[in-house]
Coordinates of C-alpha atoms and ligand atoms in Angstrom, one line a residue:
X7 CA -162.3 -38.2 10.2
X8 CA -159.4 -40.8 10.4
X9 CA -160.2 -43.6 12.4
X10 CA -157.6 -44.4 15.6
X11 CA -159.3 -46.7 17.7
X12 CA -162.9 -48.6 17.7
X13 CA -164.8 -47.3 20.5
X14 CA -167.6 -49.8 20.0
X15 CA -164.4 -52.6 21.2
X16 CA -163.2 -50.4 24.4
X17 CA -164.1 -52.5 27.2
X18 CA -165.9 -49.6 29.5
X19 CA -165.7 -52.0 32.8
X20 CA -162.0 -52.2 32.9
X21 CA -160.1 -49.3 34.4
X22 CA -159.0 -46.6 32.4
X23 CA -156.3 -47.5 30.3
X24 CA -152.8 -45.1 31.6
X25 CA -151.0 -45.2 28.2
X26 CA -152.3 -42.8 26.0
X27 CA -153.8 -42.0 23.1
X28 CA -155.6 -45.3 24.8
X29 CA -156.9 -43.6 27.8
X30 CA -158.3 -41.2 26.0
X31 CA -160.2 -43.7 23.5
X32 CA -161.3 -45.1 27.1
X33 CA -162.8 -41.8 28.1
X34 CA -164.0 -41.0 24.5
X35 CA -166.3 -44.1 24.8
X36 CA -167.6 -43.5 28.4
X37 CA -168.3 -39.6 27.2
X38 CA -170.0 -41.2 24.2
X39 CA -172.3 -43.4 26.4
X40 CA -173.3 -40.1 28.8
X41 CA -174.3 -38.6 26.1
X42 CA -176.5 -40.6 23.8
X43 CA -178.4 -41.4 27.5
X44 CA -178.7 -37.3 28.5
X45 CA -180.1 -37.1 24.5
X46 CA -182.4 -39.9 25.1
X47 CA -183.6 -38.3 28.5
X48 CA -183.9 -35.2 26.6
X49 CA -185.5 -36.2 23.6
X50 CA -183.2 -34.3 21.7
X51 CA -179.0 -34.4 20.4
X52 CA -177.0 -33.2 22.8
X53 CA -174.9 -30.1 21.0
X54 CA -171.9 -28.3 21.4
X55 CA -170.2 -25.2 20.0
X56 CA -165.8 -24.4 20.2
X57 CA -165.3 -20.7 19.6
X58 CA -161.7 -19.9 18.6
X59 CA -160.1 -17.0 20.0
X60 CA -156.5 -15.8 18.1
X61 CA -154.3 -17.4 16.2
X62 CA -154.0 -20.8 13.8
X63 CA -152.2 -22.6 16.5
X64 CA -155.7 -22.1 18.6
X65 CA -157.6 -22.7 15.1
X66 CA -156.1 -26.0 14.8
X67 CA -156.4 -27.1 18.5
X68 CA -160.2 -26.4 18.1
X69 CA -160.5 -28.6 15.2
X70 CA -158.8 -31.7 17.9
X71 CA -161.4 -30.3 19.9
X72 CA -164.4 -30.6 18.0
X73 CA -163.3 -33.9 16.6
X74 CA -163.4 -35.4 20.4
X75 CA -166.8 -34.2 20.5
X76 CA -167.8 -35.3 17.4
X77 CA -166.7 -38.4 17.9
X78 CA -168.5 -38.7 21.5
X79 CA -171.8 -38.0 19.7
X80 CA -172.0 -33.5 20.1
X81 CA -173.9 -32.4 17.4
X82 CA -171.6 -29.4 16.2
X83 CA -173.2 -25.8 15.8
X84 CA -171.9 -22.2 15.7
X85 CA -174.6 -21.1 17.8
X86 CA -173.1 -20.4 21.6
X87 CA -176.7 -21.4 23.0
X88 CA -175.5 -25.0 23.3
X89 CA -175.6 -28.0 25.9
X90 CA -171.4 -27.6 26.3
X91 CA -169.7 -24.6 25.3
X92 CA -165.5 -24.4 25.2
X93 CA -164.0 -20.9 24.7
X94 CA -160.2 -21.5 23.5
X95 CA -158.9 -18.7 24.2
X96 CA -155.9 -15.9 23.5
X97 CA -153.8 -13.8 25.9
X98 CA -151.7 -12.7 23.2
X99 CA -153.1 -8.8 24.0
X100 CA -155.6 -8.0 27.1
X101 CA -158.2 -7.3 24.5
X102 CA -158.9 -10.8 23.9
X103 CA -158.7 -11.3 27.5
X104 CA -161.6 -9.1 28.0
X105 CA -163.9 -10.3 24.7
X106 CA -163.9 -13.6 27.0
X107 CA -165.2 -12.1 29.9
X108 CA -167.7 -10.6 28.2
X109 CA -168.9 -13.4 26.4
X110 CA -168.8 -15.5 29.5
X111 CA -171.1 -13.5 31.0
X112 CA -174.0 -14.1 27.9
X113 CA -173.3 -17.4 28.3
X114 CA -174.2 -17.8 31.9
X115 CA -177.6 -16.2 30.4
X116 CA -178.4 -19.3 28.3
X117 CA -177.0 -21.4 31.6
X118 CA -179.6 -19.8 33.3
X119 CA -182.2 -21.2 31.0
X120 CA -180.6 -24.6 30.4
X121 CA -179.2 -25.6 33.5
X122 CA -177.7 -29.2 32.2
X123 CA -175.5 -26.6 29.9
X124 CA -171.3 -27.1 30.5
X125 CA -169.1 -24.1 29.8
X126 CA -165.5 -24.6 29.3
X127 CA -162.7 -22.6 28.9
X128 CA -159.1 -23.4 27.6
X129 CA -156.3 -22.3 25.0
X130 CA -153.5 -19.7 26.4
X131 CA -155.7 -17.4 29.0
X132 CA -155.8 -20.2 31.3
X133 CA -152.6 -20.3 31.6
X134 CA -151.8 -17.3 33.6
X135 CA -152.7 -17.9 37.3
X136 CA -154.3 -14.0 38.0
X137 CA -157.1 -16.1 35.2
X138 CA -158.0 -19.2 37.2
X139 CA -158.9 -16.8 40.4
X140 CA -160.6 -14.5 38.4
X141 CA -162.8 -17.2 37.0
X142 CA -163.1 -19.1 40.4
X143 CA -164.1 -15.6 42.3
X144 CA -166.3 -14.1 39.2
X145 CA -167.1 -16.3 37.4
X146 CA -168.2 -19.8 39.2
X147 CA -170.6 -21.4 36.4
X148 CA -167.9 -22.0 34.4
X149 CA -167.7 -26.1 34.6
X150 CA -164.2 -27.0 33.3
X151 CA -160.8 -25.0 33.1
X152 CA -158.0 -26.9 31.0
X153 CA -154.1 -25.4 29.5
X154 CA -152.7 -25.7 26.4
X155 CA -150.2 -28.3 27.7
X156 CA -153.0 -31.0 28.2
X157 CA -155.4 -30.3 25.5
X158 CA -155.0 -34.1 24.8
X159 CA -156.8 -34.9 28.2
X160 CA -159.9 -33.0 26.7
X161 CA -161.9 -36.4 26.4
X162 CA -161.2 -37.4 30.1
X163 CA -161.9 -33.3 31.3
X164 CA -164.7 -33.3 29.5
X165 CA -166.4 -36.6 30.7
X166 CA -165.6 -35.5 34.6
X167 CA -166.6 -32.0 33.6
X168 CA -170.1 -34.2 33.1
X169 CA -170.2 -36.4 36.5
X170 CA -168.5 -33.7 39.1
X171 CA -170.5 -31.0 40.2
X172 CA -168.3 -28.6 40.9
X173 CA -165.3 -26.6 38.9
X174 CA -163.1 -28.9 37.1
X175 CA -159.4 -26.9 36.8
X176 CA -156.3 -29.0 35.7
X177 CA -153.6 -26.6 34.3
X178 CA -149.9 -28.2 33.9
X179 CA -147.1 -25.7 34.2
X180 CA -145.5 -27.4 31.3
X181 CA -145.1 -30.7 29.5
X182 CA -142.4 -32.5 27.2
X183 CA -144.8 -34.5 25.8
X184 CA -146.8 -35.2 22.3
X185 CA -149.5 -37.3 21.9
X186 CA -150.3 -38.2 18.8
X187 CA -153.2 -39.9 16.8
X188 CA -156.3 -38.1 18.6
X189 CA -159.5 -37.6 16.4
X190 CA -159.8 -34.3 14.3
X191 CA -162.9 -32.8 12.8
X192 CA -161.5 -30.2 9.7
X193 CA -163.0 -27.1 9.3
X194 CA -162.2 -26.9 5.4
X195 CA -162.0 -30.4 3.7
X196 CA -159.5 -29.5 1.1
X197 CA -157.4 -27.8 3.8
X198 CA -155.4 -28.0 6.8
X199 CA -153.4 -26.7 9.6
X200 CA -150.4 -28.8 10.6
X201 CA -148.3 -28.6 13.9
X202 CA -144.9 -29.3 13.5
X203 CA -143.7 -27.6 16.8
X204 CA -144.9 -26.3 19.9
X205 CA -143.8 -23.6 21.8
X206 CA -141.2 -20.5 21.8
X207 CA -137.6 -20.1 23.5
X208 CA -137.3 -16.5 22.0
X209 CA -138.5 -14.7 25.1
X210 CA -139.5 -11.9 23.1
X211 CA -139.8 -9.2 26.0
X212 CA -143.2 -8.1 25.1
X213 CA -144.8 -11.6 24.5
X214 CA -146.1 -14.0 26.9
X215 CA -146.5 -16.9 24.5
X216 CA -143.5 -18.5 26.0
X217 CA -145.2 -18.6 29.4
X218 CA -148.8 -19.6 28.0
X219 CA -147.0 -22.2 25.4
X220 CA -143.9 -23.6 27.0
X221 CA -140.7 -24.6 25.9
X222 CA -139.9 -25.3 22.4
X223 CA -140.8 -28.9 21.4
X224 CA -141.0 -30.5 17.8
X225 CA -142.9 -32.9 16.2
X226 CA -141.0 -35.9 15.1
X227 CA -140.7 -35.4 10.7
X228 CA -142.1 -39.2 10.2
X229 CA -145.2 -37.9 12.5
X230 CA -145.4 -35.1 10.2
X231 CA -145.3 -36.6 7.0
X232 CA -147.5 -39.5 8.1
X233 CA -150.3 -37.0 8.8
X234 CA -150.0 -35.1 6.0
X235 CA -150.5 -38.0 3.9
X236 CA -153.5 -39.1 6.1
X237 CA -154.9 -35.4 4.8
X238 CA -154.0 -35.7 1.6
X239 CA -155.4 -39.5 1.3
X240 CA -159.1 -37.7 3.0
X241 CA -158.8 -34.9 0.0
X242 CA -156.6 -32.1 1.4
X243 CA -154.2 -30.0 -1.4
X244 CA -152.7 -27.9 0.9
X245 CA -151.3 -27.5 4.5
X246 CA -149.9 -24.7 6.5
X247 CA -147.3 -25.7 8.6
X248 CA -147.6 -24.7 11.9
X249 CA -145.1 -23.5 14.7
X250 CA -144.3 -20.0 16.8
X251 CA -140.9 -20.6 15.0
X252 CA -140.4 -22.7 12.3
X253 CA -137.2 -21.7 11.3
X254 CA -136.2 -23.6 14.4
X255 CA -138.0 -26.5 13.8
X256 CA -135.9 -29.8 14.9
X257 CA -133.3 -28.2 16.9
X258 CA -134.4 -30.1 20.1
X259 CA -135.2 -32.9 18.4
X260 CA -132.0 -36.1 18.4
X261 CA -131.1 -36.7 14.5
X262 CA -133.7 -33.9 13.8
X263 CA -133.7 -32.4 10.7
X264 CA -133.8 -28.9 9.9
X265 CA -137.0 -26.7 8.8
X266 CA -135.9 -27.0 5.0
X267 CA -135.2 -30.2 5.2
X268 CA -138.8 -31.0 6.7
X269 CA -140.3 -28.6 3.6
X270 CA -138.2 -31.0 1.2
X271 CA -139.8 -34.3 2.2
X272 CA -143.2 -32.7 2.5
X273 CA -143.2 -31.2 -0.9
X274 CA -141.9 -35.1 -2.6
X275 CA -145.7 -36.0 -0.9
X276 CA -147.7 -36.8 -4.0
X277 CA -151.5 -35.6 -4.7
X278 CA -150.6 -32.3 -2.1
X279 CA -150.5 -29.3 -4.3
X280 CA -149.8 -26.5 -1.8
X281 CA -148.0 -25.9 1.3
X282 CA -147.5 -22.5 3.5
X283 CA -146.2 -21.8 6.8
X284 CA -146.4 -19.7 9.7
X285 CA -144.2 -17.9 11.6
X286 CA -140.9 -17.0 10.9
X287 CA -138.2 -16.0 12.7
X288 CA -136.4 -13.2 10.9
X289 CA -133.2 -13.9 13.1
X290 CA -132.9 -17.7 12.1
X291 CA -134.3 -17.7 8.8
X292 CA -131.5 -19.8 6.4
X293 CA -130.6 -19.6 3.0
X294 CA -130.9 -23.1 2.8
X295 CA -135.2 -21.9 3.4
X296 CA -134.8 -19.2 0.8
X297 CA -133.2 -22.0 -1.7
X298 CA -136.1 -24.7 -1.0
X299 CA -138.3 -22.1 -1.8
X300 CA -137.0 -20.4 -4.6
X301 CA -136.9 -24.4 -6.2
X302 CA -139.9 -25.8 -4.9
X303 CA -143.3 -26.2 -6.8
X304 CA -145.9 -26.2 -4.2
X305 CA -144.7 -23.5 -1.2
X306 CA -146.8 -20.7 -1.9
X307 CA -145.4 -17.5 -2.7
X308 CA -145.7 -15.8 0.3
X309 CA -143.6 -15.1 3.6
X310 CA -144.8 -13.9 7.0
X311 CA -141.9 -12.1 8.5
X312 CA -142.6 -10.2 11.4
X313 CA -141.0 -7.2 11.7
X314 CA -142.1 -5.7 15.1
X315 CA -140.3 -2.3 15.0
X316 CA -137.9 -0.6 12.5
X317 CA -135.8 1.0 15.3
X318 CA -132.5 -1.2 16.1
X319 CA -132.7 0.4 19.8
X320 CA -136.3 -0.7 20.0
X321 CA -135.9 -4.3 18.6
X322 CA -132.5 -4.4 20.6
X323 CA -135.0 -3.8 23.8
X324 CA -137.9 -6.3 22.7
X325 CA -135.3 -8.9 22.3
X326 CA -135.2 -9.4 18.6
X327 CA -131.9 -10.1 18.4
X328 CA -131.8 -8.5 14.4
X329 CA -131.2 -4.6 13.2
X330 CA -133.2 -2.6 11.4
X331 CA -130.7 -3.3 8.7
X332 CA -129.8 -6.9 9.1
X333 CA -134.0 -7.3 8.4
X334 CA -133.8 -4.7 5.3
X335 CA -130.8 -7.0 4.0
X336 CA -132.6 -10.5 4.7
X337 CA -136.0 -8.6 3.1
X338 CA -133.8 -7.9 -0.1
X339 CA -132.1 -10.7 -0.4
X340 CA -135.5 -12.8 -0.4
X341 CA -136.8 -10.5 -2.6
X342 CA -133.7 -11.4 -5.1
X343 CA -134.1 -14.8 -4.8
X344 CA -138.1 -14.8 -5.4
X345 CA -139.0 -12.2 -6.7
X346 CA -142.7 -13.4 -6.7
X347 CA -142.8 -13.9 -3.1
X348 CA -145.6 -11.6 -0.9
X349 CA -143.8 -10.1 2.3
X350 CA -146.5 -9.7 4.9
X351 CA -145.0 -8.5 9.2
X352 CA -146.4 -8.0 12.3
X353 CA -145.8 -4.6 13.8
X354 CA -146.0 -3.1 16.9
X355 CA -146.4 0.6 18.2
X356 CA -146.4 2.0 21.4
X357 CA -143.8 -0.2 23.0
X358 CA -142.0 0.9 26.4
X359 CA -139.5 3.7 25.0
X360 CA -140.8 3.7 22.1
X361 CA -140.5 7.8 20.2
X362 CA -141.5 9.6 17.5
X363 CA -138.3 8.8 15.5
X364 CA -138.3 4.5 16.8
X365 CA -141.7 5.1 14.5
X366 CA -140.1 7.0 11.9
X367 CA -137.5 4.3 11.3
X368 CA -140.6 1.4 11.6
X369 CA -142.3 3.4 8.6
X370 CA -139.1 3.7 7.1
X371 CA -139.2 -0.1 6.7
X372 CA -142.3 -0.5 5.6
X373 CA -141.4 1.8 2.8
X374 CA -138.5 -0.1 1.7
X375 CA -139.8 -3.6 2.0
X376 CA -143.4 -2.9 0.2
X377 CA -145.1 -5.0 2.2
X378 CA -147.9 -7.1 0.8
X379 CA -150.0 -7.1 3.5
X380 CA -149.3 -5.9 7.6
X381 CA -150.8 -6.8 10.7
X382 CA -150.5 -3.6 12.7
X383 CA -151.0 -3.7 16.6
X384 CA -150.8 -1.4 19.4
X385 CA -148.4 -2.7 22.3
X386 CA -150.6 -4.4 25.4
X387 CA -148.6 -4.9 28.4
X388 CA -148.7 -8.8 29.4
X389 CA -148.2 -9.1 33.2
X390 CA -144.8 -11.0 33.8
X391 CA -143.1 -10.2 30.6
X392 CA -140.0 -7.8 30.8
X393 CA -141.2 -5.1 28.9
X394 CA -144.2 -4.9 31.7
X395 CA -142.1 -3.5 34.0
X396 CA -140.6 -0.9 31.6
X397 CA -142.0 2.9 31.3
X398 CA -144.6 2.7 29.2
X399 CA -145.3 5.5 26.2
X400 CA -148.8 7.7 26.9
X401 CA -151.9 6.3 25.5
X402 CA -152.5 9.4 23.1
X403 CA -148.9 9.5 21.4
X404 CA -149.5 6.0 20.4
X405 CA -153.0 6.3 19.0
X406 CA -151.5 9.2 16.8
X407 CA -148.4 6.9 15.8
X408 CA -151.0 4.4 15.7
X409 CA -152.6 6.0 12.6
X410 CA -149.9 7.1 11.0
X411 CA -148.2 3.8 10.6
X412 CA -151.4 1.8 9.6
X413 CA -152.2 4.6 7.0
X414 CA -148.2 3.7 5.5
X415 CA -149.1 0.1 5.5
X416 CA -152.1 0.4 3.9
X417 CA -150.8 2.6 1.0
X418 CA -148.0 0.5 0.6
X419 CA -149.9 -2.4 0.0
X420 CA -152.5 -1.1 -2.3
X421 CA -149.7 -0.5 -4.2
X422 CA -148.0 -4.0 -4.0
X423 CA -151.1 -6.5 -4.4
X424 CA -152.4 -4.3 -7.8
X425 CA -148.9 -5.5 -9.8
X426 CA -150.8 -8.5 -11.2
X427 CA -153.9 -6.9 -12.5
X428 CA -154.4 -8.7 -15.8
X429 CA -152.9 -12.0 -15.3
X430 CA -153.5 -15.0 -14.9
X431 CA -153.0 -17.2 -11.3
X432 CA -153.8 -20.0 -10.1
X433 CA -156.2 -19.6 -7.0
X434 CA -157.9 -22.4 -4.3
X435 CA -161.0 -22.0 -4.2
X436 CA -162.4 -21.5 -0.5
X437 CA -165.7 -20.7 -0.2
X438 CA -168.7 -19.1 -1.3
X439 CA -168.9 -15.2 -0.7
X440 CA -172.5 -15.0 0.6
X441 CA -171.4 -11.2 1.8
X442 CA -173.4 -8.2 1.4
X443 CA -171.8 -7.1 -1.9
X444 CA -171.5 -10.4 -4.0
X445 CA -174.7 -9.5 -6.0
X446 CA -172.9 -6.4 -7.2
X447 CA -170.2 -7.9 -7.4
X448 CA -171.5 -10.6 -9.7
X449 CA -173.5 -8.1 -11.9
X450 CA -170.5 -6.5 -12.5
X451 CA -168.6 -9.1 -13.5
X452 CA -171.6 -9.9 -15.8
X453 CA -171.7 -13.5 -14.2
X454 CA -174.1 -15.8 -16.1
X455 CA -177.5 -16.6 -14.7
X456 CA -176.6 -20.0 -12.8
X457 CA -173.0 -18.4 -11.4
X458 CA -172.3 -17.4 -8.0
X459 CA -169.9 -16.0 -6.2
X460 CA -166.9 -17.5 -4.7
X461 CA -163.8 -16.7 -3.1
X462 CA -160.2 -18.0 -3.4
X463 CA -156.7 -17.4 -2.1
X464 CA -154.1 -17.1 -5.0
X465 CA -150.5 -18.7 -4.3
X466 CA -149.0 -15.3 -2.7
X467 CA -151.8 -15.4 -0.2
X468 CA -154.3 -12.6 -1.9
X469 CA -158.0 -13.0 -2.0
X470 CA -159.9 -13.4 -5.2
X471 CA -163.5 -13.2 -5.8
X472 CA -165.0 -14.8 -9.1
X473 CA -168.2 -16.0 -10.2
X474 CA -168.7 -20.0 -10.4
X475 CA -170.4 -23.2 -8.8
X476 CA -170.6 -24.2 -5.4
X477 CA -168.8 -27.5 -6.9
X478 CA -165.7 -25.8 -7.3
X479 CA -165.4 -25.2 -3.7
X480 CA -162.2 -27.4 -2.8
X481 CA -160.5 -26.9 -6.7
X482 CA -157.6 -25.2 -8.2
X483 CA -159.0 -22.9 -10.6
X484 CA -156.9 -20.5 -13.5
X485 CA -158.3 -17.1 -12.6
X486 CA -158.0 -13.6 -14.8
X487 CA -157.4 -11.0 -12.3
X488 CA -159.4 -8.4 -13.0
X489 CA -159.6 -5.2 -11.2
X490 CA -157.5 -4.7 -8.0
X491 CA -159.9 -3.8 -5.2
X492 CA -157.1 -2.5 -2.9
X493 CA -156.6 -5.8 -0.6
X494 CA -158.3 -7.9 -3.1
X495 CA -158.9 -8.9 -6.6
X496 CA -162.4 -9.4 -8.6
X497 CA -161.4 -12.2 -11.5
X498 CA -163.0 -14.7 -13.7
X499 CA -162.3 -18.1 -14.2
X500 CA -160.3 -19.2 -17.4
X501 CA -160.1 -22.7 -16.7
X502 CA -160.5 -25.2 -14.2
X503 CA -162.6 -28.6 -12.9
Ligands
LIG19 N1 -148.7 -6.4 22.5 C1 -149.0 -6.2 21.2 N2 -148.8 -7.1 20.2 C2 -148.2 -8.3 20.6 N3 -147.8 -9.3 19.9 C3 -147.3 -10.2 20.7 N4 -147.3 -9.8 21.9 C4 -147.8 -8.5 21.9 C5 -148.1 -7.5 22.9 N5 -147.8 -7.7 24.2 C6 -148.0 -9.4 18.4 C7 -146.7 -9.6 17.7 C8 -146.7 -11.0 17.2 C9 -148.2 -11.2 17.0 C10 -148.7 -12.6 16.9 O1 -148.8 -10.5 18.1 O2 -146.6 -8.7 16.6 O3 -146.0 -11.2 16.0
LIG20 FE1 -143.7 -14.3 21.1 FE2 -141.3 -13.7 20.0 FE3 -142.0 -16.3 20.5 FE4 -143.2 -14.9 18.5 S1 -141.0 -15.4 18.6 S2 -144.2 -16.2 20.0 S3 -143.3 -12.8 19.4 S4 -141.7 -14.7 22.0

């Protein structure tokens, strides 16, 4: 973890500083001192467990999470029976709404048995208001309630979530600000999210990320490149980019450059062998984006693009602002250009007006564009976006579309990932596959007797699973595909570290 600021030189009997990052260095050090004294009192560390609900942006603002705690002393486990407990959370769809509730109720189980236990709960849910008097009426053993606008006050929340006895809320409406240079604690070493903007202006009518999120805010590019060298300097080859919209990255910015011009000075970064990024726009992705990628060495060949719907009328009502054929022309045009490149989209079914034909044209897409991979969803009506107040299709017509549109996709794609089978990628390795099948997998591969099984992502974003050493965790590796497992390959190594 890089190192900001000493907290053995923070002087704990002056007031808390009010520029920050220093205030929360202040609080960081007073948090650190409450809990080395509870472990003493105890006998035992003090631990603490951040469960990640949704989507990278949330995956990334755990890892700032768990590097505060880290840094104050937590011992970090993935087991939810722990002394403080944050839930970052995802209001994307109400299903994740209501996987929180139930969980919240286990955890006031353990509370029960370790009453010195803190719960928190943050990320996007907490920013709706019908959530904070829910969890004040239901749900009263929950300690602290923060937003996604003041994550960076964690260390300050947290340490008065430890002196007060009652519920700690603080919840900003919005903010223009970014603070920068907070600890981190990486859940990969050789890996790494990167924000490079906040926020979303599209006003999609269906989402309420631009409600939960706020206005569209970007990173300043010398932040960005600074921290990516920081992570390459600590051992990571590649970074995803992160935004809602990084086609529009810099736009608010003064003397801001554009998204391309952002992937051109992070790709001169030496010792970084990989970058992605996530998501695009289809309405504002340039040409000047299709041309750094067709030229560059290290973006990864792969493009999320999501789609939504195929029907014009449909995307015309979501607030897409793109046709079904202005996105078949920009898929084909892409395809042109990089003809290596994976297409993978977000779709939705079931929205407000949506008919058997809207769907038609939707599959109709997916036929055309071969996608590499789709996420397929089933419309959830967020309170307060426009399409909420629309007429909404009947639960059983959209199951059936449902089906019938996630059965395209996955055909499709079977058909799309198998086109390498026989040759040889380069792939990152990730991890070792300790699941169920990766003796058989292993045997099959006739892996030799000190091999085992690991897993890596090839540049176009597929899975591969190879036999090899628990050293090569972290490494580039030349791997053979072997046989095409519909979403995934089995390979072998033909050279690496
Ligand atoms: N219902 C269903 N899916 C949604 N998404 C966003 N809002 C909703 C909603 N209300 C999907 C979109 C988006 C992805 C992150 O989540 O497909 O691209
Ligand atoms: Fe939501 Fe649309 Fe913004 Fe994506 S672009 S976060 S779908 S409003």
């Amino acid at each position: 973890m890089y190192d900001f600021i000493d907290l053995d030189r923070i002087d704990l009997s002056a007031e808390a500083p009010s520029k920050e990052p220093e205030r929360q260095y202040y609080f960081m050090a007073k948090l650190r001192e409450f809990v080395a004294r509870e472990g003493n009192r105890l006998g035992r560390k003090l631990t603490a467990c951040v469960v990640t609900f949704g989507c990278q942006m949330n995956a990334k603002d755990s890892e700032k999470l768990s590097g505060i705690l880290k840094k104050t002393g937590y011992v970090l486990t993935d087991d939810e029976n722990a002394d403080f407990v944050i839930y970052n959370t995802c209001t994307v769809r109400d299903n994740a709404n209501q996987k929180v509730y139930g969980r919240l109720g286990v955890l006031n189980g353990y509370k029960k048995k370790n009453p010195a236990m803190k719960i928190a709960l943050c990320g996007c849910m907490t920013q709706e208001k019908t959530v904070i008097e829910k969890l004040r009426e239901s749900y009263p053993f929950v300690d602290l309630v923060f937003g996604t606008h003041n994550l960076f006050t964690f260390a300050e929340l947290a340490y008065r979530a430890n002196q007060e006895k009652k519920m700690v809320v603080d919840v900003w409406e919005g903010t223009d600000r970014i603070v920068e240079d907070l600890p981190s604690e990486r859940k990969y070493p050789f890996k790494s999210g990167v924000n490079i903007m906040f926020g979303c202006n599209n006003f999609c009518s269906y989402c309420i990320v631009p409600y939960v999120r706020g206005r569209e805010r970007s990173r300043d590019a010398k932040e960005i490149l600074r921290e990516i060298e920081r992570l390459v300097e600590d051992g990571v080859v590649e970074v995803m980019l992160l935004g809602q919209n990084v086609n529009s990255y810099g736009k608010n910015l003064e003397n801001g450059i554009s998204f391309a011009q952002l992937l051109r000075e992070v790709e001169k970064i030496e010792g970084l062998k990989r970058i992605r990024f996530m998501t695009s726009h289809p309405k504002d992705l340039s040409d000047e984006l299709i041309q750094v990628m067709k030229e560059s060495k290290k973006i990864c060949r792969h493009l999320h693009l999501p789609l939504q719907s195929g029907s014009t009328k449909i995307l015309q009502a979501m607030n897409r602002r793109y046709t079904k054929e202005q996105y078949l022309a920009l898929a084909e045009k892409i395809r042109q250009e990089i003809p290596d490149v994976a297409l993978t989209t977000d779709i939705i079914v079931g929205f407000p007006g949506e008919t058997r034909e809207d769907v038609q044209d939707t599959i109709d897409v997916i036929q055309k564009v071969r996608y590499d991979n789709a996420f397929t969803f089933i419309y959830s009506k967020r309170t307060g976006t426009p399409a909420a107040a629309m007429e909404q299709v009947p639960e059983d017509q959209v199951h059936e579309e449902f089906d019938k549109v996630l059965k395209c996709v996955q055909d499709t794609a079977r058909m799309r990932v198998k086109r390498y089978e026989g040759q040889v990628m380069e792939a990152l390795v990730e991890e070792i596959n300790e699941g169920s099948n990766s003796a058989e997998a292993l045997r099959e591969l006739n892996a030799g007797p000190d091999e085992i099984l690991l897993t890596g992502r090839l540049s176009n974003n597929t899975i591969v699973h190879f036999p090899g050493r628990a050293d090569q965790v972290g490494t580039l590796v030349m791997v053979k595909l072997e046989e095409c497992r519909g979403f995934y390959y089995l390979g072998r190594i033909v050279s690496g570290k």
